[in-house]
mmCIF file with all atom_site columns, C-alpha atoms in Angstrom:
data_model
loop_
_atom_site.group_PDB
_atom_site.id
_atom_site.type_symbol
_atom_site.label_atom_id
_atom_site.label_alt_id
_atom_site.label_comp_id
_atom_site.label_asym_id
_atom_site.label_entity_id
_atom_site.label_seq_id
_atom_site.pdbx_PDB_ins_code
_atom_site.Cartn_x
_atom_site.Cartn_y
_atom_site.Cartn_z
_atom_site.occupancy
_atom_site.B_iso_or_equiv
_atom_site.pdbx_formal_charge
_atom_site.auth_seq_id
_atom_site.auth_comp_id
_atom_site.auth_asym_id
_atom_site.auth_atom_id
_atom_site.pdbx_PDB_model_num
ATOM 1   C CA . UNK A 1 1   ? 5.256   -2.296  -3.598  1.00 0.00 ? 16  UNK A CA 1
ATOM 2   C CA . UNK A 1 2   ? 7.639   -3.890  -6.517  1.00 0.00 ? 17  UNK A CA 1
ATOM 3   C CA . UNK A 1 3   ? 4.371   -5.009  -8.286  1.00 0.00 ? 18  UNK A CA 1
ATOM 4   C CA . UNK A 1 4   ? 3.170   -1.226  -7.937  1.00 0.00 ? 19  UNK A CA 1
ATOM 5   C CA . UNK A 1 5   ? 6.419   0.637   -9.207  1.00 0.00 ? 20  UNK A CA 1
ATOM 6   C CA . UNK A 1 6   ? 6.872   -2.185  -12.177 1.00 0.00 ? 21  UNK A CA 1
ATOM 7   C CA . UNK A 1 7   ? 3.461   -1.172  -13.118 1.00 0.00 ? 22  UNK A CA 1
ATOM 8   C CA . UNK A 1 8   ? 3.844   2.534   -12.959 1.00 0.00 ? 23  UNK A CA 1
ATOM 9   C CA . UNK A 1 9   ? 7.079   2.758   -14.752 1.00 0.00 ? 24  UNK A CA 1
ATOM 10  C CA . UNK A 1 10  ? 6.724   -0.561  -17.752 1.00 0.00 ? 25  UNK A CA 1
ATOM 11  C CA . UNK A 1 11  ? 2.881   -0.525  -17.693 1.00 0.00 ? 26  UNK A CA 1
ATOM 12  C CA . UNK A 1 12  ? 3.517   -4.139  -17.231 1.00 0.00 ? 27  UNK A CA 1
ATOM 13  C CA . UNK A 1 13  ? 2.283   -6.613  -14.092 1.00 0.00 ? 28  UNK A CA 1
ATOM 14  C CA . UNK A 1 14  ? 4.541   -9.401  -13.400 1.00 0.00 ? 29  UNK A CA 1
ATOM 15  C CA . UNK A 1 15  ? 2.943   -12.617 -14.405 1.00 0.00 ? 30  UNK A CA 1
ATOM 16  C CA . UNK A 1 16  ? 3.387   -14.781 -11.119 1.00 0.00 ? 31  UNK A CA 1
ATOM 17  C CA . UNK A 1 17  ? 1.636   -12.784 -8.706  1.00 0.00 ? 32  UNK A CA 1
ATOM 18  C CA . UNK A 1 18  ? -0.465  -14.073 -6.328  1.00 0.00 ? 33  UNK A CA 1
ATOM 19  C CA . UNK A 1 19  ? -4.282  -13.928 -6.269  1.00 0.00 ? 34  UNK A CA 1
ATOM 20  C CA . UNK A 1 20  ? -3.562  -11.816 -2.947  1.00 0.00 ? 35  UNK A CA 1
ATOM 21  C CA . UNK A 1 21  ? -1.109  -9.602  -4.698  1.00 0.00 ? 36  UNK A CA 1
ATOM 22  C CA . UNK A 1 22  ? -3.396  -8.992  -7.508  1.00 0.00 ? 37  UNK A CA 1
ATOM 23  C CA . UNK A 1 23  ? -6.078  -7.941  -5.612  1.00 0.00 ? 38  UNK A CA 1
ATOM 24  C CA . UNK A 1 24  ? -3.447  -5.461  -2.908  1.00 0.00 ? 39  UNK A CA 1
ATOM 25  C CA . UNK A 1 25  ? -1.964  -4.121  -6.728  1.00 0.00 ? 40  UNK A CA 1
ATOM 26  C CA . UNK A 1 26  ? -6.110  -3.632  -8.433  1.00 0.00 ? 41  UNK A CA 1
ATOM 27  C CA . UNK A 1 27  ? -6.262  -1.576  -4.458  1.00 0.00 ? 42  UNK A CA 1
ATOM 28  C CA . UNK A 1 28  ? -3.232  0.309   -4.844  1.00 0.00 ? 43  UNK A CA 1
ATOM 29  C CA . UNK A 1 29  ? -4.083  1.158   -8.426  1.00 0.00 ? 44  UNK A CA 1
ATOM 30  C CA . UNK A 1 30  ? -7.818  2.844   -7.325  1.00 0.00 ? 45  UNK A CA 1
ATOM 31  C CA . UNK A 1 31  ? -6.710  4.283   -4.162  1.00 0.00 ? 46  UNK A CA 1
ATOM 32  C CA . UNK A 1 32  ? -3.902  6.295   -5.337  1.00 0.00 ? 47  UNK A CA 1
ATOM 33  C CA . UNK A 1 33  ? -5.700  7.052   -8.983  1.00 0.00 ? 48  UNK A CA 1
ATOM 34  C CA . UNK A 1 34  ? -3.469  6.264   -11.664 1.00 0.00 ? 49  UNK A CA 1
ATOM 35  C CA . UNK A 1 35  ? -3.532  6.697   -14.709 1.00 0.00 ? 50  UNK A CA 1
ATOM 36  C CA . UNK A 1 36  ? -6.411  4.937   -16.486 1.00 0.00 ? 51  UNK A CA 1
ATOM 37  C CA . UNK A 1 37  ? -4.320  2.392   -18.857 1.00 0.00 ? 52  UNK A CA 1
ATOM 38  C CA . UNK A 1 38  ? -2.633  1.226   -15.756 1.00 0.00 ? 53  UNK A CA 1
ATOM 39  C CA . UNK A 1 39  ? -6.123  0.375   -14.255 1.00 0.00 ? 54  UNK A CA 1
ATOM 40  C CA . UNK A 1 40  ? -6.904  -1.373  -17.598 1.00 0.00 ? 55  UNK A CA 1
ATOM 41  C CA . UNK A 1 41  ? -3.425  -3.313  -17.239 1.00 0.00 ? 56  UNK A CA 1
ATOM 42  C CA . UNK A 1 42  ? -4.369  -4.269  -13.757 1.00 0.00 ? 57  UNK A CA 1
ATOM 43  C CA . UNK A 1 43  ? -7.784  -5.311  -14.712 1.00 0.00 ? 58  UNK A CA 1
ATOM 44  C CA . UNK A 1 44  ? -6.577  -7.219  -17.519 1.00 0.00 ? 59  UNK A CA 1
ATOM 45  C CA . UNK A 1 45  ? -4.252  -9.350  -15.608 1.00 0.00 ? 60  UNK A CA 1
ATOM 46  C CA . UNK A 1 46  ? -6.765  -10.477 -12.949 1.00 0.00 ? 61  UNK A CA 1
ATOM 47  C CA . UNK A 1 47  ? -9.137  -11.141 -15.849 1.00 0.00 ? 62  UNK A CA 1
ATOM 48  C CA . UNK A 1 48  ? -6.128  -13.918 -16.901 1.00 0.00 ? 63  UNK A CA 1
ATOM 49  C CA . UNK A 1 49  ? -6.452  -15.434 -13.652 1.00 0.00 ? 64  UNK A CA 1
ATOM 50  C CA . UNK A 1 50  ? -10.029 -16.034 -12.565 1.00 0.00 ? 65  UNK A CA 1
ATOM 51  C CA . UNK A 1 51  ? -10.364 -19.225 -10.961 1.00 0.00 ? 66  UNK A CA 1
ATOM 52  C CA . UNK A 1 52  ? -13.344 -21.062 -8.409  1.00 0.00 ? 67  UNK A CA 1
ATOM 53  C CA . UNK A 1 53  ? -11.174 -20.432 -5.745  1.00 0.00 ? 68  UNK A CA 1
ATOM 54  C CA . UNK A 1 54  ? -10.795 -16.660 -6.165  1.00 0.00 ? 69  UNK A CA 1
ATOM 55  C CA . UNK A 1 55  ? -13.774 -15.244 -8.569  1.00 0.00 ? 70  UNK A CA 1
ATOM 56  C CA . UNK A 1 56  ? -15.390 -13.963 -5.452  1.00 0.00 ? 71  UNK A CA 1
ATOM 57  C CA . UNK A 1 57  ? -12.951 -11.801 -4.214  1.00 0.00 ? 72  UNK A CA 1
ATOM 58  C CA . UNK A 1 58  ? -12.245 -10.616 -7.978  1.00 0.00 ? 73  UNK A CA 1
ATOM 59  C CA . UNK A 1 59  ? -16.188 -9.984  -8.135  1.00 0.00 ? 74  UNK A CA 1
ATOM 60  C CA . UNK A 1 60  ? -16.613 -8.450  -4.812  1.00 0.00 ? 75  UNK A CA 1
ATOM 61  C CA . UNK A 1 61  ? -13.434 -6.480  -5.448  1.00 0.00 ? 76  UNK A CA 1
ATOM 62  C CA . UNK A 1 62  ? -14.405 -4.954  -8.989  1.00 0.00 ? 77  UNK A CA 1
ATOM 63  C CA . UNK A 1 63  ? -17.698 -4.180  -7.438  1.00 0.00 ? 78  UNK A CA 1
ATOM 64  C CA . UNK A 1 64  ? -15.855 -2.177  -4.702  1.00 0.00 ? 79  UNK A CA 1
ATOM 65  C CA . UNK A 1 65  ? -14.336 -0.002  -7.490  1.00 0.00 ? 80  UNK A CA 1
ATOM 66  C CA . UNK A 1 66  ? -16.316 0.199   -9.912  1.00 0.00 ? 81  UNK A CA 1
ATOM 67  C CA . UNK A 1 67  ? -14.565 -1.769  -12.448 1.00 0.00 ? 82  UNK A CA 1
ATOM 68  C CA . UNK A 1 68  ? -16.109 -2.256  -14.816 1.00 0.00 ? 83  UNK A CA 1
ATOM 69  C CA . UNK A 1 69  ? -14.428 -4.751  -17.514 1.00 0.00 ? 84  UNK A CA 1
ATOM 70  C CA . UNK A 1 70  ? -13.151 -7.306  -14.841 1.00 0.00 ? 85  UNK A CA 1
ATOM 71  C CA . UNK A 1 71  ? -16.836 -7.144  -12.952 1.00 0.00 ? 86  UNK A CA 1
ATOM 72  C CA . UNK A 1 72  ? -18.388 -8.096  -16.282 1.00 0.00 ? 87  UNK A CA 1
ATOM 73  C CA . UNK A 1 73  ? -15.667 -11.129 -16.934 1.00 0.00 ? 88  UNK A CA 1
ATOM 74  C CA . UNK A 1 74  ? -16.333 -12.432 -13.536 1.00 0.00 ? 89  UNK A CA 1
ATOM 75  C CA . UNK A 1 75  ? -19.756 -12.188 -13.782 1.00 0.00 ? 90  UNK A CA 1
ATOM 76  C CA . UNK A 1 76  ? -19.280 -14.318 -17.148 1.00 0.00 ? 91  UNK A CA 1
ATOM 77  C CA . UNK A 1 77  ? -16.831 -16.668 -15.097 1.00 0.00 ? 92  UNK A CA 1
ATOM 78  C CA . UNK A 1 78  ? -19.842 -17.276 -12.530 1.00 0.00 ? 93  UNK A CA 1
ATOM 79  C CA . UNK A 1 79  ? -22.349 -17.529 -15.064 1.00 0.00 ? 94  UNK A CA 1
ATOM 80  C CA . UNK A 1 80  ? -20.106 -20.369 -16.872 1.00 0.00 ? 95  UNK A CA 1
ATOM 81  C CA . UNK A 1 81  ? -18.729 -22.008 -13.585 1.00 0.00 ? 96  UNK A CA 1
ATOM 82  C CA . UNK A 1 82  ? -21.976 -21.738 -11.725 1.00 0.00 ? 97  UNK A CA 1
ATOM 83  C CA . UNK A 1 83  ? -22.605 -25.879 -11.239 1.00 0.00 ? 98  UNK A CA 1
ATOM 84  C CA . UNK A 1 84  ? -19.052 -25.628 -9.647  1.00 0.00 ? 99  UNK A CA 1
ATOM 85  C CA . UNK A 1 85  ? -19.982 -22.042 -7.607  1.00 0.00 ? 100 UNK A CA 1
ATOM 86  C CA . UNK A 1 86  ? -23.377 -23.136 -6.399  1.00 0.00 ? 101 UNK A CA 1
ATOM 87  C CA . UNK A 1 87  ? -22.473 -25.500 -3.970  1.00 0.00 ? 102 UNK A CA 1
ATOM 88  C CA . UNK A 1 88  ? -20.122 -23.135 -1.913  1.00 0.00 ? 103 UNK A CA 1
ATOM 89  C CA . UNK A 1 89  ? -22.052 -22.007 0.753   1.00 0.00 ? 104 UNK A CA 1
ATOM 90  C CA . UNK A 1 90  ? -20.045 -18.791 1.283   1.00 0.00 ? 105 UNK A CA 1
ATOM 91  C CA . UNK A 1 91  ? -21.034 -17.885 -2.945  1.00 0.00 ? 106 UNK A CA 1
ATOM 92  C CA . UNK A 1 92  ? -24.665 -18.633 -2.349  1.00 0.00 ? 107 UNK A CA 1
ATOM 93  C CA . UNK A 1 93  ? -27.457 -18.773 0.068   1.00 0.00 ? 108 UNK A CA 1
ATOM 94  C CA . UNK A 1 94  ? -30.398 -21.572 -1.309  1.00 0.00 ? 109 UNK A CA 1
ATOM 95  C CA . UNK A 1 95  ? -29.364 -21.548 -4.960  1.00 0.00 ? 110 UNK A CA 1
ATOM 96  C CA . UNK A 1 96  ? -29.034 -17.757 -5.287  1.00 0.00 ? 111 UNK A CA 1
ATOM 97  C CA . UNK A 1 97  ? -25.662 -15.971 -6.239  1.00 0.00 ? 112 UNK A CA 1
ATOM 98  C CA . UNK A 1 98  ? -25.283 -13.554 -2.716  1.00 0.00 ? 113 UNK A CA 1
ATOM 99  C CA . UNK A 1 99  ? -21.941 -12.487 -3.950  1.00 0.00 ? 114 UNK A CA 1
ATOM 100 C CA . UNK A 1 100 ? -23.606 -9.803  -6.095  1.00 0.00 ? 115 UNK A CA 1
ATOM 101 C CA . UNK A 1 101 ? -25.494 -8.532  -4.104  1.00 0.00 ? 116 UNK A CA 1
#
């Protein structure tokens, strides 16, 4: 909830949230409808902090909610990371990304 009010009131995210936190605040943000910059702040800072370990549940997440700018920079993650992604059985199913789908 600090993560939430610190981004209504600065228009700022603090910089060592957790991947979980991240994706709870990029919830928060859609579900109660704020204001649009504060999306783009949200999306921004998950877009810093794509990683293997998380760029599915950024993907599947921005998919969720239509968001738009952080789908398209995990999609570029995957597409860059893909010899890393492609042999995680959970991201694909015989060679083909599932996560998108």
């Amino acid at each position: 909830m600090k993560a939430v009010l610190s981004l209504i009131y600065s228009g700022e995210v603090q910089a060592n949230l957790s991947d979980a936190h991240l994706l709870e605040l990029l919830d928060t943000v859609y579900e109660f409808q704020l204001d649009d910059d504060l999306l783009r702040v949200c999306q921004a800072m998950c877009m810093e902090k794509i990683t293997v370990a998380n760029v599915k549940n950024l993907l599947l997440t921005a998919k969720l909610h239509d968001a738009s700018f952080l789908f398209d920079a995990c999609f570029k993650y995957v597409c860059e990371s893909f010899a890393q992604l492609g042999s995680d059985p959970e991201f694909t199913v015989e060679g083909r990304c599932t996560a998108l789908e």
